[in-house]
C-alpha positions as a printed Julia matrix, in Angstrom:
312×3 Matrix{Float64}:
 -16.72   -5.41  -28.02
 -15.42   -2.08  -28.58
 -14.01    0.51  -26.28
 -17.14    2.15  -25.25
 -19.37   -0.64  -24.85
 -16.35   -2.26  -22.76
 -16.67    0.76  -20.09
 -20.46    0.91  -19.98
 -20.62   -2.93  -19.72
 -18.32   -3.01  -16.62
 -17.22    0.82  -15.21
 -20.46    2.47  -15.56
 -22.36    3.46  -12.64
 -24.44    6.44  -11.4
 -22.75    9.19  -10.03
 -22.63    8.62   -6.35
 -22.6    10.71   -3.11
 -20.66   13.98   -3.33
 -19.55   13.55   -6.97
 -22.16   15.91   -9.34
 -20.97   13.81  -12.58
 -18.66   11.19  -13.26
 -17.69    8.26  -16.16
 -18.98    9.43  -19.5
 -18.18   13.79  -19.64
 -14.85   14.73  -20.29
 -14.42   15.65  -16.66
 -15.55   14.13  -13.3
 -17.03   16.96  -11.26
 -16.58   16.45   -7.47
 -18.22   18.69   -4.56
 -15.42   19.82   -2.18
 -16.39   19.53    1.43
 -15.79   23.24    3.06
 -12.49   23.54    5.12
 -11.16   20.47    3.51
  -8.19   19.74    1.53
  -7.57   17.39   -1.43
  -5.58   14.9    -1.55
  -4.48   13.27   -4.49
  -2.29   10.17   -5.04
  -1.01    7.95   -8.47
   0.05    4.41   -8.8
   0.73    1.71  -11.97
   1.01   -1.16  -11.79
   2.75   -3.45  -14.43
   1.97   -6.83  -15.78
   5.74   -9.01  -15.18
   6.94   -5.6   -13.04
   4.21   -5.71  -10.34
   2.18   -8.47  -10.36
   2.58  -11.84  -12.4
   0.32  -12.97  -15.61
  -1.24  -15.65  -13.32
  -2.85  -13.82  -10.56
  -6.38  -14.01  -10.01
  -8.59  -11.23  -11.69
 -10.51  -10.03   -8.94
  -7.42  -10.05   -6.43
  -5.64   -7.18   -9.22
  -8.87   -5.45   -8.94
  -8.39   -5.7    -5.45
  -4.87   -4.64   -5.3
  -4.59   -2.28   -7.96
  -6.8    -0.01   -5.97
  -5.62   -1.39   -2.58
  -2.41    0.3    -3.6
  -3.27    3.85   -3.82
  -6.12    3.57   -1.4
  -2.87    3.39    1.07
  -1.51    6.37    0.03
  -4.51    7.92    1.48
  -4.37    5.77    4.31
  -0.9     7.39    4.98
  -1.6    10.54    5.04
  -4.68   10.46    6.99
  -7.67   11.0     4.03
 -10.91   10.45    3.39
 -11.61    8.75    0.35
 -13.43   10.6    -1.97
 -13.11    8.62   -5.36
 -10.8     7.41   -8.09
  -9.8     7.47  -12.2
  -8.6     4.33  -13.97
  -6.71    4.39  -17.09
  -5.7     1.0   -18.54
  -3.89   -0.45  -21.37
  -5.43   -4.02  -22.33
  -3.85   -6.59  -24.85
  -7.63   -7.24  -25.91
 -10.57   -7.58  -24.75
 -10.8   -10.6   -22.48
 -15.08  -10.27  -20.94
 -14.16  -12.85  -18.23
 -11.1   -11.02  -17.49
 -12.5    -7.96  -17.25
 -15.75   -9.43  -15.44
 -13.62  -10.94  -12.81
 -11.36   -7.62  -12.29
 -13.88   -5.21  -12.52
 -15.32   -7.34   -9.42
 -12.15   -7.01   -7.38
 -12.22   -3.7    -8.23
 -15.81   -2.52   -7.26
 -15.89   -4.61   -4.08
 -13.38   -2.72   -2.3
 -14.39    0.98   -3.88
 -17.95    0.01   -2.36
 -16.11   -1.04    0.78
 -14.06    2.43    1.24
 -16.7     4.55    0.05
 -14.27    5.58   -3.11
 -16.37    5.4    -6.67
 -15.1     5.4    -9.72
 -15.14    8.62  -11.54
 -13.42    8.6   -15.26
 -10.47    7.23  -16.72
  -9.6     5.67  -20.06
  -8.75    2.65  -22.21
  -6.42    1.99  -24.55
  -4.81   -1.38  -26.36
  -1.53   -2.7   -25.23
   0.44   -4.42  -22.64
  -1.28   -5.15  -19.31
  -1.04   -1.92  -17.34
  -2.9    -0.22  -14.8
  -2.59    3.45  -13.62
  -5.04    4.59  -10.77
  -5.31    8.28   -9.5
  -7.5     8.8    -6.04
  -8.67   11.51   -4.69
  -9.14   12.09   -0.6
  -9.54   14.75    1.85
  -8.53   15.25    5.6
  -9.59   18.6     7.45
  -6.98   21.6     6.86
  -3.87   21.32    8.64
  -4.87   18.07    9.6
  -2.72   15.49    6.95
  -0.45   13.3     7.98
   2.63   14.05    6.24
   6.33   12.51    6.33
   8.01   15.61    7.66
   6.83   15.62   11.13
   8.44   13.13   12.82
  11.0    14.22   16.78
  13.66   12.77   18.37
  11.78   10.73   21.65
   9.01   10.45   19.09
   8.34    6.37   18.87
   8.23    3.97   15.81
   4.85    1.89   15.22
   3.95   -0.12   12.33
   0.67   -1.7    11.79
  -0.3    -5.15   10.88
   2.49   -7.25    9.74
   5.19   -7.37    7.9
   6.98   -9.37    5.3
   4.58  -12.29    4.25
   4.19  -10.42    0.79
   8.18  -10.98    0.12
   7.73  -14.61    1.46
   5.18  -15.04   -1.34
   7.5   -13.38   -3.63
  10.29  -15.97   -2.74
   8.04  -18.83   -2.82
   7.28  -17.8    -6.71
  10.84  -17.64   -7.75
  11.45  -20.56   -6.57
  13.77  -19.43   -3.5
  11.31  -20.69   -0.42
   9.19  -23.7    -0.4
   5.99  -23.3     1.48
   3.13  -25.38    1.25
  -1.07  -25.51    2.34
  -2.2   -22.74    4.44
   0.95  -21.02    4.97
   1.31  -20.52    1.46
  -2.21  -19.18    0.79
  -1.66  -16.91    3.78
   1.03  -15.32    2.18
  -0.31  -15.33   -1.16
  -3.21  -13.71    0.38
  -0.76  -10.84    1.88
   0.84  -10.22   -1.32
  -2.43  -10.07   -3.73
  -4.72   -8.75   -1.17
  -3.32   -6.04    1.04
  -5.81   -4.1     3.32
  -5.14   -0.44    3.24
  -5.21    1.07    6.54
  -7.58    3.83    5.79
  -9.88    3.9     9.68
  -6.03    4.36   11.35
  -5.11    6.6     8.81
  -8.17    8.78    9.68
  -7.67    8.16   13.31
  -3.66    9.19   13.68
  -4.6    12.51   12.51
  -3.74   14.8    15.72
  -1.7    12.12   17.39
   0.69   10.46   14.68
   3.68   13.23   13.88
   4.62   11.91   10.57
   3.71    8.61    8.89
   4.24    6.54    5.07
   2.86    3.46    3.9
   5.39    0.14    3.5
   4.89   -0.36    0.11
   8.83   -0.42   -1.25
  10.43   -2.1     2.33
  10.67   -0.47    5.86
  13.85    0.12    5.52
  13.55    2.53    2.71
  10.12    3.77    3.6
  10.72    4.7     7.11
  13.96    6.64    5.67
  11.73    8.8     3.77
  10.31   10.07    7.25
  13.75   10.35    8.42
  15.29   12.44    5.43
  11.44   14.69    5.27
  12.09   15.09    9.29
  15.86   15.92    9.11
  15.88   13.0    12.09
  17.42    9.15   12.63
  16.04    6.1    14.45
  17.03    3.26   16.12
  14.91    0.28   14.94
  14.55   -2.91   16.66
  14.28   -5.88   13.79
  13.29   -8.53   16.41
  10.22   -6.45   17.36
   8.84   -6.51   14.01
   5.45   -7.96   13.8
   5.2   -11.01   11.61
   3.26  -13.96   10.71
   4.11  -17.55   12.54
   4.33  -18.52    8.99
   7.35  -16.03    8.43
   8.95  -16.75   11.91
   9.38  -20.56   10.62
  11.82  -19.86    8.73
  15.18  -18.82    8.75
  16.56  -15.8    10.54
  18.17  -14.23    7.66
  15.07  -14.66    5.46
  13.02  -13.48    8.07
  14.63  -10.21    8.55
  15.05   -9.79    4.23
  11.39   -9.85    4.31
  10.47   -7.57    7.18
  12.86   -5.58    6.48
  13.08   -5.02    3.12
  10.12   -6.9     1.58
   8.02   -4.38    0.16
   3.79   -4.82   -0.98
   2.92   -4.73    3.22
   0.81   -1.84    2.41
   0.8    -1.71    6.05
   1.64    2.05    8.23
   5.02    3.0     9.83
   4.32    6.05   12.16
   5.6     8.13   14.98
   4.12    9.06   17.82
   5.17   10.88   21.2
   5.67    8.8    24.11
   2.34    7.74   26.23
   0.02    8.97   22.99
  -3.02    7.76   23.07
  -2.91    5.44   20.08
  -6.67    4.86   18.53
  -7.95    1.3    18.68
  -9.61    0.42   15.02
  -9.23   -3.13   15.27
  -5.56   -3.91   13.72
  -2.84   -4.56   15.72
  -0.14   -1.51   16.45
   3.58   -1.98   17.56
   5.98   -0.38   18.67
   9.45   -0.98   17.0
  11.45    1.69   17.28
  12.29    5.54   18.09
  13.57    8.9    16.62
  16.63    9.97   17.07
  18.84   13.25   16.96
  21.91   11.73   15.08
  20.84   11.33   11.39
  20.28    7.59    9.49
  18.73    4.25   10.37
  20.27    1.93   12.81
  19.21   -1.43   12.87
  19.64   -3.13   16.14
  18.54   -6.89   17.65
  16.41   -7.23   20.67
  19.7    -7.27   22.82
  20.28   -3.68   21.29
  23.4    -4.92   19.39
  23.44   -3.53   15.78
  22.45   -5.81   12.61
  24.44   -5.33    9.77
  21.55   -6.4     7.21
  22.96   -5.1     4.12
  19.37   -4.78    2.87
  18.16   -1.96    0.78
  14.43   -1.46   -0.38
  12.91   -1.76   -3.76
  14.17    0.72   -6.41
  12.33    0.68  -10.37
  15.68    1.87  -11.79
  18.2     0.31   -9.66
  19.01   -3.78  -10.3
């Protein structure tokens, strides 16, 4: 199978709603809703780096969109749809029948099509762009955040890392628990309705995808603000709270692929109800940096950082 016959077989579909042409020109052509703004987001994802040989084809079709379909979550957007350029060691038609299935289930789901891309031989890597729009001056960005403003993540936190640990070999988990978190870690659910909904009520928000720690810094550093966080309050999985205190906290804390939303909010806001679970876990402060406390307000020294490509 060559390289063309490979995208017809499993990435060709008719242009859909609000896209005039896409796969097969040289250039999608999208509509622009009036008053709107685009937004547009990239992630890779590496074969060893960001996801192991093993995993299920359909879950990295899953995720591989998952992960930039937060992005847009984060900042409030619309989906609107998405390129897909991959390098493949060859061409592997159960592979690729089993991906391409992950992948189209949860564009269908988020109203996000497919629009061009490209192909190319080599090691396992996948690089999708999306595209989104939110109303003008409506985005959530990570510069808005005010001291009183408080700190809500979504979800849970940390199972991803758990899974993480289980795989090298660190945690032993067995049954449902581990499934659970396997689930968390291959599967993530980006937040897209409460991305939409936050927009007029959250002042600044990012998704967890690198570790809280790190991620909710970025909203501190964009806001020129601190916080005080409270790591007992974080929300996690009864799996998670099993186990050890110390490995709890690495995990909520600095754990990374939650996919879930950190936000602010002023006190008493109204916070939408879109069926996942919000809480609160912190709150902005005046004095700059992040200060970790425990539910008696006594300060953690974690000595956690999040994930960094280039640091070891």
């Amino acid at each position: 199978m060559g390289e063309f016959e490979l995208i017809r077989r499993f990435f060709l579909r008719p242009p859909a709603a609000g896209v005039e042409l896409g796969v097969g020109d040289d250039c999608a052509v999208l509509a622009p809703t009036p008053g709107a703004r685009w937004l547009v987001s990239s992630d890779m994802l590496v074969e060893g780096r960001h996801f192991l040989s093993t995993v299920d084809p359909g879950r990295l079709g899953h995720k591989a969109l998952a992960v930039n379909l937060s992005d847009l979550a984060a900042c409030g957007a619309t989906p609107r749809g998405f390129t897909l350029a991959m390098a493949l060691p060859r061409v592997d038609e159960a592979w690729l029948a089993g991906f391409s299935a992950g992948l189209w289930a949860l564009a269908d789901a988020s109203g996000c099509p497919l629009i061009g891309g490209d192909t190319t031989q080599g090691p396992l890597n996948l690089c999708i762009t999306v595209f989104g729009e939110a109303p003008a001056g409506q985005a959530l960005l990570r510069r808005g955040a005010r001291p009183g403003d408080e700190v809500w993540v979504s979800g849970r936190l940390g199972d991803a890392r758990l899974a993480l640990e289980v795989f090298r070999g660190t945690v032993t988990l067995e049954g449902r628990g581990f499934d659970a978190a396997r689930v968390a870690m291959e599967c993530p659910t980006p937040r897209l309705a409460l991305g939409q909904a936050l927009r007029g009520i959250a002042t600044a928000a990012i998704d967890v995808s690198d570790g809280l720690l790190g991620d909710l810094g970025h909203i501190l550093a964009a806001s020129g603000v601190g916080a005080r966080l409270d790591a007992d309050a974080l929300p996690r999985s009864a799996v998670l709270a099993a186990q050890p205190v110390e490995l709890q906290r690495t995990c909520v804390l600095a754990g990374g692929d939650d996919y879930e939303l950190v936000f602010t909010a002023p006190p008493g806001a109204r916070l939408p109800d879109v069926g996942v679970a919000l809480t609160r876990v912190g709150v902005i402060e005046v004095e700059p940096g992040l200060r970790v406390v425990d539910a008696r307000g006594e300060r953690v020294d974690h000595g956690l950082r999040s994930f960094d490509h280039f640091k070891p």
